[in-house]
CSV table of C-alpha atoms in Angstrom, one decimal:
chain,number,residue,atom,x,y,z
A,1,UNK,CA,51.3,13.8,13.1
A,2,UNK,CA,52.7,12.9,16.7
A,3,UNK,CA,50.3,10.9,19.1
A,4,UNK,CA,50.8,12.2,22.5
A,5,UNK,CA,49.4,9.8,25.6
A,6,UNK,CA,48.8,11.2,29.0
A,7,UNK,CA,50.0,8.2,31.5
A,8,UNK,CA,49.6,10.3,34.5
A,9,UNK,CA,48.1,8.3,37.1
A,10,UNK,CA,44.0,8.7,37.7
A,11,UNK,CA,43.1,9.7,41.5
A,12,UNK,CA,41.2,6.2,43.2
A,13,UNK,CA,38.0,6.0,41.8
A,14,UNK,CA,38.3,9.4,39.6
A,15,UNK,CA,38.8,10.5,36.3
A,16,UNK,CA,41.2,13.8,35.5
A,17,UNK,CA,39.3,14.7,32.1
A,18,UNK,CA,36.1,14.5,34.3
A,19,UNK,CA,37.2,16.7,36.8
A,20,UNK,CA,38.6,19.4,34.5
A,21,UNK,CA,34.9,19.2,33.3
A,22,UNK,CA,33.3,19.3,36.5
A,23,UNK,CA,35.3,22.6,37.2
A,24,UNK,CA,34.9,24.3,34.2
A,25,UNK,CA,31.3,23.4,34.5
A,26,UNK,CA,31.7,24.8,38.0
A,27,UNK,CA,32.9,28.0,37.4
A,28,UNK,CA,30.5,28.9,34.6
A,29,UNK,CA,27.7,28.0,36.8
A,30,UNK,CA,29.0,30.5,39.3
A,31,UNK,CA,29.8,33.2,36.8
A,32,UNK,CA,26.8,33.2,35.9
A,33,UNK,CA,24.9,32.9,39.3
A,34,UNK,CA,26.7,35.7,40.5
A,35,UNK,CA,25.3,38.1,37.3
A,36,UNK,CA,22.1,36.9,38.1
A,37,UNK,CA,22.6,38.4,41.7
A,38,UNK,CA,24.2,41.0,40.2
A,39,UNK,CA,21.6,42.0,37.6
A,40,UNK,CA,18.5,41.5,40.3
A,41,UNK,CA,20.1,43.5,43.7
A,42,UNK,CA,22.5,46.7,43.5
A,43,UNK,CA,25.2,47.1,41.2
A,44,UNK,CA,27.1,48.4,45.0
A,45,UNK,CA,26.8,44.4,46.1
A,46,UNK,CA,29.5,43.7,43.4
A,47,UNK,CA,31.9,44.9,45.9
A,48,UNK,CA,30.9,42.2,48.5
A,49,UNK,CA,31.3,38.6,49.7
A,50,UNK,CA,28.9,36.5,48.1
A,51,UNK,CA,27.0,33.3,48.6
A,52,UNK,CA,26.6,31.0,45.6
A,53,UNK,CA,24.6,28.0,45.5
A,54,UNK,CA,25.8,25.1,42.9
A,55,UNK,CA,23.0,22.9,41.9
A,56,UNK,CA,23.6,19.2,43.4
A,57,UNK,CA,23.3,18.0,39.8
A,58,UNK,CA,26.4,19.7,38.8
A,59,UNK,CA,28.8,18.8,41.4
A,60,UNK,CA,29.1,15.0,41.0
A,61,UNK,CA,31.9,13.7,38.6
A,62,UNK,CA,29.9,11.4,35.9
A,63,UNK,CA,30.1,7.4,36.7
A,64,UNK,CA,28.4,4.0,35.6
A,65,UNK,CA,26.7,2.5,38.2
A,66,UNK,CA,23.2,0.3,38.2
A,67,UNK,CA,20.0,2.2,37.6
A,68,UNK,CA,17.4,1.8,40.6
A,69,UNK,CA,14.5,2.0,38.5
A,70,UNK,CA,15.2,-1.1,36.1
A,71,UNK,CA,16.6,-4.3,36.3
A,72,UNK,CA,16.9,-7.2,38.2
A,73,UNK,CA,18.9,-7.6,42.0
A,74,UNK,CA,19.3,-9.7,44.6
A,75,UNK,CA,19.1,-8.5,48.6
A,76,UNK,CA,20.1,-10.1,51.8
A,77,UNK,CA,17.8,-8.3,54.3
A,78,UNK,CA,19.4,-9.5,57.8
A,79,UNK,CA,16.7,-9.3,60.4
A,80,UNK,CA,13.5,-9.4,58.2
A,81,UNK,CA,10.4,-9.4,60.1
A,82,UNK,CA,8.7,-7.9,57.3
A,83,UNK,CA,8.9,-10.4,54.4
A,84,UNK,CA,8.5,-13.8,53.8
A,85,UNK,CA,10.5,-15.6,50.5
A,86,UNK,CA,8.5,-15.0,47.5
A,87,UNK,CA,7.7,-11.5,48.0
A,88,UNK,CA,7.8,-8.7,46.0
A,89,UNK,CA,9.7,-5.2,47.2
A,90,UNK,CA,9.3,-2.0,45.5
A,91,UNK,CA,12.2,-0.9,43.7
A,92,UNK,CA,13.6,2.4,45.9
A,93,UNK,CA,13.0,6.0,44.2
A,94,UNK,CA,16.2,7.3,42.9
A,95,UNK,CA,15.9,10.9,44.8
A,96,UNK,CA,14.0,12.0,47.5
A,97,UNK,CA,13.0,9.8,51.0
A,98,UNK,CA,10.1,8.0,51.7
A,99,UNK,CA,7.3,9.7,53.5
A,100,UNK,CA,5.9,8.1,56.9
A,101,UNK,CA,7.9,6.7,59.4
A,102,UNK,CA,11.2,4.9,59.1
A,103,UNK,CA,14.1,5.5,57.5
A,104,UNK,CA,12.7,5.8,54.2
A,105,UNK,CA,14.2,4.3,50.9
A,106,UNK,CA,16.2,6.9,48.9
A,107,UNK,CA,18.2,10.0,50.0
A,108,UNK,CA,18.7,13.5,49.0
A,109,UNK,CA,21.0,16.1,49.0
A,110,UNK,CA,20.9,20.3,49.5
A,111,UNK,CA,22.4,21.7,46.8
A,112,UNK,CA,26.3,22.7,47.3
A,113,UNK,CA,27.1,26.5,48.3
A,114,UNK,CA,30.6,28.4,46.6
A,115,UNK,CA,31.1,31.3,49.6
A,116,UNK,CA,33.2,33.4,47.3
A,117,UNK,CA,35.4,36.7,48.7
A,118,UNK,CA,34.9,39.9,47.6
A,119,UNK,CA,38.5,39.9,45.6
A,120,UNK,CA,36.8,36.4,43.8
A,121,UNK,CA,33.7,37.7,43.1
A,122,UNK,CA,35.2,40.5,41.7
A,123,UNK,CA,37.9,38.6,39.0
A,124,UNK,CA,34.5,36.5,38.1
A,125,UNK,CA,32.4,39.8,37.3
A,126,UNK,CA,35.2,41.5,35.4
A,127,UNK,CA,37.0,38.2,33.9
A,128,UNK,CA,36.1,39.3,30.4
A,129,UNK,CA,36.0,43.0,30.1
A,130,UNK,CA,39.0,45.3,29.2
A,131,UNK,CA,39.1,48.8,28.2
A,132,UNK,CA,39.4,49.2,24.4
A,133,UNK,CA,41.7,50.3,22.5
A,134,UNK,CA,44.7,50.2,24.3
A,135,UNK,CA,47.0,52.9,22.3
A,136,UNK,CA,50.6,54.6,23.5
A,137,UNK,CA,51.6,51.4,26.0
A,138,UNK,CA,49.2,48.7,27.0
A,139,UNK,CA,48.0,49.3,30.0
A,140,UNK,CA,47.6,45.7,31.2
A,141,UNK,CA,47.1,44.2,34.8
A,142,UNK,CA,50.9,43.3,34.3
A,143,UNK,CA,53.3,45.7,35.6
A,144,UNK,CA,55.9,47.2,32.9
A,145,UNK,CA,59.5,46.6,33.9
A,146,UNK,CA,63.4,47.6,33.6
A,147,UNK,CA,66.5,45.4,33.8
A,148,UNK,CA,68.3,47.2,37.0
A,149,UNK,CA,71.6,46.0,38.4
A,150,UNK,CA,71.4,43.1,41.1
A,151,UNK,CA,74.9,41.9,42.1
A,152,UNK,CA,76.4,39.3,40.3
A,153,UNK,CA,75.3,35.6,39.0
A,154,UNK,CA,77.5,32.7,37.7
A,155,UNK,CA,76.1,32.3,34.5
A,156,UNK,CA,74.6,34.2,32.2
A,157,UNK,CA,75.0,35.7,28.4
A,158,UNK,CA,78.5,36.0,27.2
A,159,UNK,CA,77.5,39.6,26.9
A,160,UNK,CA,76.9,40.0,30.2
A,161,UNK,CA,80.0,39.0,32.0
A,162,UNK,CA,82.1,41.0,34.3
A,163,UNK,CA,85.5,41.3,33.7
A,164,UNK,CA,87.0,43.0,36.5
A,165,UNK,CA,84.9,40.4,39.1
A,166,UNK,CA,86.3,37.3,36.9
A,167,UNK,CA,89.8,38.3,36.9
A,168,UNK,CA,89.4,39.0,40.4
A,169,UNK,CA,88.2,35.4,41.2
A,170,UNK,CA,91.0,34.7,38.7
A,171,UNK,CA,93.7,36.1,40.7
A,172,UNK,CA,92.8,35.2,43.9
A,173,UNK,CA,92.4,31.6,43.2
A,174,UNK,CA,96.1,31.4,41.9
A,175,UNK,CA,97.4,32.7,44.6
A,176,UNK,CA,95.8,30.2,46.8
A,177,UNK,CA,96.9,27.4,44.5
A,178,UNK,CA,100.4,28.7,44.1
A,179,UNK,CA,100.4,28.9,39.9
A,180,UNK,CA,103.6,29.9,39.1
A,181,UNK,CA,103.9,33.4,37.5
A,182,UNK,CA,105.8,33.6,34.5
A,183,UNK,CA,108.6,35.8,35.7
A,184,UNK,CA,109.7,32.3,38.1
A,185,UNK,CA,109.8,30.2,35.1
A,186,UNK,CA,111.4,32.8,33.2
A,187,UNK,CA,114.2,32.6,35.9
A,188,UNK,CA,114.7,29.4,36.0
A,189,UNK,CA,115.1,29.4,32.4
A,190,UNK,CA,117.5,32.1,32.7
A,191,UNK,CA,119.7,30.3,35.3
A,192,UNK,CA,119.5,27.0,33.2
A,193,UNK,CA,121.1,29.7,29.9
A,194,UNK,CA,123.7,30.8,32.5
A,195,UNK,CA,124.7,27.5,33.7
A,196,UNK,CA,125.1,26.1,30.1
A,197,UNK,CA,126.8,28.8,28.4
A,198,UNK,CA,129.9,28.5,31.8
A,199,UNK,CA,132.7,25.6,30.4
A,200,UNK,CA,132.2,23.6,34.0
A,201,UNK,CA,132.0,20.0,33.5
A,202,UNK,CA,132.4,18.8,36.9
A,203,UNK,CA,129.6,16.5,38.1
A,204,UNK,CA,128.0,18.8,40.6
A,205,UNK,CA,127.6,21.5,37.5
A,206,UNK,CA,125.6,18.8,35.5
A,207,UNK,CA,123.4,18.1,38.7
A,208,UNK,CA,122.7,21.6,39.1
A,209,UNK,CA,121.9,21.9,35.3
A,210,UNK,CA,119.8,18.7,35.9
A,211,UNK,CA,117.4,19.9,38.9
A,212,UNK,CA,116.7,23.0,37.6
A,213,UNK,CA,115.5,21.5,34.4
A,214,UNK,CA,113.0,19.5,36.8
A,215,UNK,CA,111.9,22.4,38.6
A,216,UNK,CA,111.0,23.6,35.1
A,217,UNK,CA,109.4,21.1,34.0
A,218,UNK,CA,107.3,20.7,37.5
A,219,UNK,CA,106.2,24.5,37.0
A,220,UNK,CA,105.3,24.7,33.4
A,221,UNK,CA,103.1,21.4,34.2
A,222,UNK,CA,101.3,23.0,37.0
A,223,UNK,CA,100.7,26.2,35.3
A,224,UNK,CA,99.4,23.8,32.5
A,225,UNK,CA,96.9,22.3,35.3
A,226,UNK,CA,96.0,25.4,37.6
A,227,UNK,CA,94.3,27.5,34.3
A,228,UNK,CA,94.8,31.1,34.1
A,229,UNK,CA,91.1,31.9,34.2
A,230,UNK,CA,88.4,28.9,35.1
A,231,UNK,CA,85.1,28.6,34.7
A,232,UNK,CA,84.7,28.7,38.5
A,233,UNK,CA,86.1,32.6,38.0
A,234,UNK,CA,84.0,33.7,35.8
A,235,UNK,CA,81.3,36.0,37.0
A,236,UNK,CA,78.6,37.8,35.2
A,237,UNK,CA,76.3,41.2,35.7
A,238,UNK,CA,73.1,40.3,37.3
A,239,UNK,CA,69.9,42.5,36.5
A,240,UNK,CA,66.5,41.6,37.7
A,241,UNK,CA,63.3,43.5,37.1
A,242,UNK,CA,61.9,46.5,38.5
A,243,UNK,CA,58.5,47.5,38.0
A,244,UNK,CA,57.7,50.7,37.0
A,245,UNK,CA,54.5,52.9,36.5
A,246,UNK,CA,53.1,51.8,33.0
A,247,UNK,CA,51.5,53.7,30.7
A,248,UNK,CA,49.2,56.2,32.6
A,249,UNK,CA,45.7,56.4,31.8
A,250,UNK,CA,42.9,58.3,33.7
A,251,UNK,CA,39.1,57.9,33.2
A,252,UNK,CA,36.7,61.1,33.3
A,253,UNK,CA,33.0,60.5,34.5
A,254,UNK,CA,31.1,62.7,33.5
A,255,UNK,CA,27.1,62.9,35.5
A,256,UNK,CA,24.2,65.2,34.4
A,257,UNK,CA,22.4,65.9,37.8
A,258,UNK,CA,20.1,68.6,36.7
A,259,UNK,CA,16.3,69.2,37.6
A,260,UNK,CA,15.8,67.0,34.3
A,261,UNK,CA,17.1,64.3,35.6
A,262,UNK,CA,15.1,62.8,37.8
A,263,UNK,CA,15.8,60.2,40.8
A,264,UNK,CA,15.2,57.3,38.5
A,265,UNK,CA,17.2,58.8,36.1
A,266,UNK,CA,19.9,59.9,38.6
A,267,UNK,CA,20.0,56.3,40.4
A,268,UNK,CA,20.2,54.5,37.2
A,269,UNK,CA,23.3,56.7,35.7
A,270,UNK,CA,24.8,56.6,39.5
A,271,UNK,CA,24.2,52.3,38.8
A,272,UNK,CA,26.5,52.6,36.0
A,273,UNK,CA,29.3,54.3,37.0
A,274,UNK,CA,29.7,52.5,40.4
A,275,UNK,CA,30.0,49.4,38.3
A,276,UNK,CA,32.5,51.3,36.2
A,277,UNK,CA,33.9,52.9,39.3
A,278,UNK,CA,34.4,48.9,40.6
A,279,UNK,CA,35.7,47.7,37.3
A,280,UNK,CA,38.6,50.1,36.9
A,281,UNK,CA,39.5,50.1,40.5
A,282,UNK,CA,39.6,46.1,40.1
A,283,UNK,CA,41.4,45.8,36.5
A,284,UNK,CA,43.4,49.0,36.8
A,285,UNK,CA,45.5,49.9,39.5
A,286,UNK,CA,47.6,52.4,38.3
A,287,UNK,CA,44.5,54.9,36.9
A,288,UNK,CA,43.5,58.1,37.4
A,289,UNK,CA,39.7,58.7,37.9
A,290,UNK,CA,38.1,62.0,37.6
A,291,UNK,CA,34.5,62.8,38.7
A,292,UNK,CA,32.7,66.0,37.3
A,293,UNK,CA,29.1,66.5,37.6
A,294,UNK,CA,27.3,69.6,35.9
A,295,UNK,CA,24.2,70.9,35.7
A,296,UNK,CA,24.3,74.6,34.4
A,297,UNK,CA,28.0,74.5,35.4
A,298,UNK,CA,30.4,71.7,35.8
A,299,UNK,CA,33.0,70.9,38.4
A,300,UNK,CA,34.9,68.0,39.6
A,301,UNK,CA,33.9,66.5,42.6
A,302,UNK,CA,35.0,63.4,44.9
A,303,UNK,CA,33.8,60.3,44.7
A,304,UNK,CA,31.7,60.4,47.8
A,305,UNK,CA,30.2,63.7,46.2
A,306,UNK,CA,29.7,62.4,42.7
A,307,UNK,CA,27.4,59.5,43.9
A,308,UNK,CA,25.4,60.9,46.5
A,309,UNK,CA,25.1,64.5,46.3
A,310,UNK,CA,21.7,66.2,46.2
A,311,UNK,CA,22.7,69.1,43.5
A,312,UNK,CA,20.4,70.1,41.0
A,313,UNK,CA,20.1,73.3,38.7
A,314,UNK,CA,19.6,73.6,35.4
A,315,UNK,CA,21.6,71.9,31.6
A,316,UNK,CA,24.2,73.0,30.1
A,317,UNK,CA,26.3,69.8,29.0
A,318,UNK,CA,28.9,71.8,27.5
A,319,UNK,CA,30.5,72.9,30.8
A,320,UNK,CA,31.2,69.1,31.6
A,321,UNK,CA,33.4,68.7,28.2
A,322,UNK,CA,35.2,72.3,28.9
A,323,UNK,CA,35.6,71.2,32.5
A,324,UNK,CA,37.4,68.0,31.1
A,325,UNK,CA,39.1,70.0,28.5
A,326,UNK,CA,40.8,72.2,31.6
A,327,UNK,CA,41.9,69.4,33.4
A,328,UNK,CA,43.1,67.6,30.9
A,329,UNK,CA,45.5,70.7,29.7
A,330,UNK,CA,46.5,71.1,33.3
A,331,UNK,CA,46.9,67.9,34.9
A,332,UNK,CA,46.7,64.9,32.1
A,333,UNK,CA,48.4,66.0,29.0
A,334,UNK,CA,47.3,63.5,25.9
A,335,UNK,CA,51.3,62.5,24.7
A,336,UNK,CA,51.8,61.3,28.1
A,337,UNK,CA,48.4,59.4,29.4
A,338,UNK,CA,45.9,57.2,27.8
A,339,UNK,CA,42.3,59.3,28.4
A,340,UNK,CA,39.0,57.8,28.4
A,341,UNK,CA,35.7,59.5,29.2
A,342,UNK,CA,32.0,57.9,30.2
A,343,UNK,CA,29.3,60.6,30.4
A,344,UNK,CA,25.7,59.7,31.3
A,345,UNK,CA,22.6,62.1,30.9
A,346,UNK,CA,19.1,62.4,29.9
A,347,UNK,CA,19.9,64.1,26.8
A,348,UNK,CA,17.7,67.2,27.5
A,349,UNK,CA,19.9,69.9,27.1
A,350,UNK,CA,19.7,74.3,26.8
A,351,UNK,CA,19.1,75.1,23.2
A,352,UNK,CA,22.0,75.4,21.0
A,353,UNK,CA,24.2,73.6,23.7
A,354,UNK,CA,24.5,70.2,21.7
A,355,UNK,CA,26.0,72.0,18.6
A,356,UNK,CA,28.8,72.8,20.8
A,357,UNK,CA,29.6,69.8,22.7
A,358,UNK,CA,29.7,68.6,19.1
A,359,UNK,CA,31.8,71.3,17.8
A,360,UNK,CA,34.6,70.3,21.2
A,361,UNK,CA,34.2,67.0,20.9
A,362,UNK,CA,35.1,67.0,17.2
A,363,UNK,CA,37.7,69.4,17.6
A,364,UNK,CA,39.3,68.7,20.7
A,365,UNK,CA,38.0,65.8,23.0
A,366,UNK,CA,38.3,63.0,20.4
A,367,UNK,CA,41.4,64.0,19.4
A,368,UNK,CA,43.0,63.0,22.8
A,369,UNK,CA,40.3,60.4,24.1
A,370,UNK,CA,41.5,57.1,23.4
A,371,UNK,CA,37.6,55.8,24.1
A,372,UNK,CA,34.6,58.1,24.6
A,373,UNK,CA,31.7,56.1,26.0
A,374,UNK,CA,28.1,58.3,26.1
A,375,UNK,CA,25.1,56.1,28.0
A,376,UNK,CA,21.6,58.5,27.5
A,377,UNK,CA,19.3,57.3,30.5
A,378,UNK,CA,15.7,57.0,28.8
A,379,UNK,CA,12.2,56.1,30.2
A,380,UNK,CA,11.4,52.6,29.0
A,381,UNK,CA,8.8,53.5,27.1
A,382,UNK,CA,10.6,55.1,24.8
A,383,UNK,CA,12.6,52.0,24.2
A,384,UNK,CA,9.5,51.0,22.0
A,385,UNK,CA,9.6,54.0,20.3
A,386,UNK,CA,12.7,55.1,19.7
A,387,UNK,CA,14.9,51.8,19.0
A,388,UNK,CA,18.4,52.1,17.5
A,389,UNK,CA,17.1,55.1,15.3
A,390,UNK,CA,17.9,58.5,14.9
A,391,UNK,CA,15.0,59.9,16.8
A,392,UNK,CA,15.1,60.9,20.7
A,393,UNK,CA,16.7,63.8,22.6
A,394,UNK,CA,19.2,66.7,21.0
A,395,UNK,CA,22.0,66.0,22.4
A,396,UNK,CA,21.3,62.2,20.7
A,397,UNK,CA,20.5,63.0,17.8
A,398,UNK,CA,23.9,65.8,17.8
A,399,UNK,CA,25.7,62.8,18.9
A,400,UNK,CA,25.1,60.6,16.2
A,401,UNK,CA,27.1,62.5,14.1
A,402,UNK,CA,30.5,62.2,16.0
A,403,UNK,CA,29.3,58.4,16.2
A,404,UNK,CA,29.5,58.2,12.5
A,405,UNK,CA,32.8,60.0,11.9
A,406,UNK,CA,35.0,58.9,15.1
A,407,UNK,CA,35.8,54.8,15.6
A,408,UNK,CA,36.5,55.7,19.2
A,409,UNK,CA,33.5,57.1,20.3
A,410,UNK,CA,30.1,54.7,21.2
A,411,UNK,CA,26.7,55.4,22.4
A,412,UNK,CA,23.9,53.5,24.0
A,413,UNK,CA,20.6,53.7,26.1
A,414,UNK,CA,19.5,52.5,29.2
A,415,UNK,CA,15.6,52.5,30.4
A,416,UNK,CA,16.0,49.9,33.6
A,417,UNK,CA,18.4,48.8,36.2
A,418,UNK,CA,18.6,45.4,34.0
A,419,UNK,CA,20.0,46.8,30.9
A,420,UNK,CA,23.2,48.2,32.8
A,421,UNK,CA,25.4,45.2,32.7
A,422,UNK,CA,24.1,44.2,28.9
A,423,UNK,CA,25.3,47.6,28.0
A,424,UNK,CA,28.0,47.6,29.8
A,425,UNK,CA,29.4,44.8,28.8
A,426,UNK,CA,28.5,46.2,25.1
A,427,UNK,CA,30.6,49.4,25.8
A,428,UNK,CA,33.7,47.7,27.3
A,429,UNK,CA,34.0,44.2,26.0
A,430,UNK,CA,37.4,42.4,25.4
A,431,UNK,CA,38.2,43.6,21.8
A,432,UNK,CA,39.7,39.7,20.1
A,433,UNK,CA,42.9,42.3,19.3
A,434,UNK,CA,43.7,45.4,20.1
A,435,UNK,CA,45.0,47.2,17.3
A,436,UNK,CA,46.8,51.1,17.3
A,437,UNK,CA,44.0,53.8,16.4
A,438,UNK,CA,46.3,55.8,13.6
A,439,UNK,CA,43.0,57.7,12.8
A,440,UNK,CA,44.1,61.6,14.4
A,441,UNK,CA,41.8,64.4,13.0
């Protein structure tokens, strides 16, 4: 088993394994600071600069040094008009200064403040949550990309080279060196036949003979040197990457705003699809969001209209699933984009209405949803009452049963403003893998 041995060089007076502590100690302390904040103000203050305080105890690398409290020292007090030799000092406090006048004896420190940007407090927030279930293409914060034609580079995969560019280069560097072409030795040769074959014996024949076998020689050595084709000539495609759209995806919130929903009710549900609404905006860029709200009737709305419109009217949560459904067929068809949905209601519904947002979402929705999320805003006293069971609303209890027969759907409850980032976190939590869903009913 090999031994490996880091020799890089320590900072003065520091230690690298202790500073790769101190900042992952760091950052967890701010992570969570900044749910704290999150979890106790408005789920809207996400998108904001925040200021994080980082305990003094955490922001000092660990070192030996003497304890203050124990032991045995020597001082040189330079002007003393205090003490006389023989007298006994009280050993200084290790935090905190003395009280009175003076300087006092110890020191202490206000804790350390992180002021983080909005971009950092939102890769903090959302660090580890990712939409499941990521089917077709992965949509990932990495852009997908295609090899497109750049020019040319002068190396490369033997695959890749050029042949008309090298034996270009090729060409035009024996012309510059002067490589002799194979038609001047050829007629050199020739002459050198010619001259041999004549019955001339005369001196001046036999010179002539003589030179041009030189002048042969001297060409068939530098065509030996200059090479047809170098290295130097050689020239090969280059491609470099261009991004292109990945795989499309679009999310569909869906918001019960009718007279049964009240303004806790409302607020709370609003609470969890800003923080949705922030989370795909920040993880996603390339995604599609589509806001319907319904009470007797559904339609889609815009953003600004989806959070703080005063609607109201009666429940019918069937018209938000066949709005979907419309848009879906018109605008988002399933072979070509990843769909996910988030709905949030009360669960009170019209009578006979949750049968048939069962009957579509059996045979319709789930069949192109990649992920169905469904968040039923309850009072928190039925928390106590109702637990994880099967009790509570209609449209709960008609929902269980898609729960139990499709992997991609989940369902969960919220009865205060501190259970929406628990439950979110529940509903959208980085899966360890993410697998293809074969299941198509």
């Amino acid at each position: 088993m090999p031994n490996f041995i880091d020799r890089r060089l320590n900072p003065k007076d520091k230690s690298l394994g202790n500073r790769r502590r101190f900042l992952k100690r760091a950052r967890e302390e701010l992570k969570r600071t900044i749910k704290e904040q999150i979890k106790a103000g408005k789920i809207a203050d996400v998108d904001a600069e925040h200021r994080v305080p980082m305990p003094e105890r955490g922001v000092g690398e660990p070192s030996f040094q003497p304890s203050p409290s124990t032991g045995e020292r020597q001082y040189i007090l330079p002007g003393n008009h205090e003490f006389t030799p023989g007298d006994r000092i009280p050993k200084p406090s290790a935090r905190g200064g003395a009280s009175g006048a003076g300087a006092g004896t110890g020191e202490s420190e206000d804790d350390f403040q992180f002021v983080l940007s909005r971009d950092e407090v939102l890769d903090l927030f959302f660090e580890d949550l990712e939409l499941p279930d990521m089917v077709k293409l992965n949509l990932k914060e990495s852009v997908a990309f295609k090899p497109r034609r750049a020019g040319f580079a002068t190396s490369g995969s033997p695959t890749n080279i050029n042949v008309g560019r090298t034996m270009r280069n090729s060409y035009g560097r024996r012309i510059a060196l002067r490589r002799p072409s194979r038609a001047d030795v050829a007629t050199i040769a020739d002459e050198i036949a010619r001259l041999e074959a004549e019955s001339n014996a005369s001196s001046a024949h036999q010179k002539r003979i003589e030179a041009l076998r030189q002048e042969l020689d001297k060409l068939e050595r530098r065509r030996r040197r200059i090479a047809y084709v170098d290295p130097v000539d050689i020239r090969f495609n280059r491609f470099e990457p261009q991004p292109l759209p990945n795989a499309s995806a679009v999310m569909f919130c869906l918001m019960d705003v009718s007279a049964s929903m009240g303004e806790r009710e409302k607020d709370l549900a609003k609470r969890f699809f800003v923080l949705l609404h922030l989370f795909l905006k920040r993880r996603y860029k390339r995604i599609d969001i589509v806001f319907i709200r319904h009470t007797d009737e559904a339609g889609e709305v815009d953003e600004n209209t989806f959070f703080y419109s005063k609607q109201s009217g009666g429940t019918v949560v069937s018209t938000a699933i066949e709005e979907m459904l419309r848009i879906i067929e018109e605008r988002y068809p399933a072979r070509e984009w990843n769909i996910y949905a988030a709905q949030a209601s009360d669960g009170e519904n019209s009578a006979g209405d949750s049968d048939l947002c069962v009957s579509l979402l059996h045979r319709q929705v789930m069949r192109l949803c990649q992920y169905y999320a469904y968040v039923e805003i309850i009072d928190e006293r039925e928390t106590e009452i109702f637990g994880t069971t099967d009790n509570g609303t209609s449209l709960w209890r008609a929902y269980r049963t898609v729960d139990s027969e499709w992997s991609n759907f989940q369902m969960t409850r919220i009865a205060r403003p501190s259970d929406i980032y628990p439950v979110f976190r529940k509903l959208f939590a980085r899966q360890p893998t993410m697998q293809l869903r074969t299941e198509r009913r």
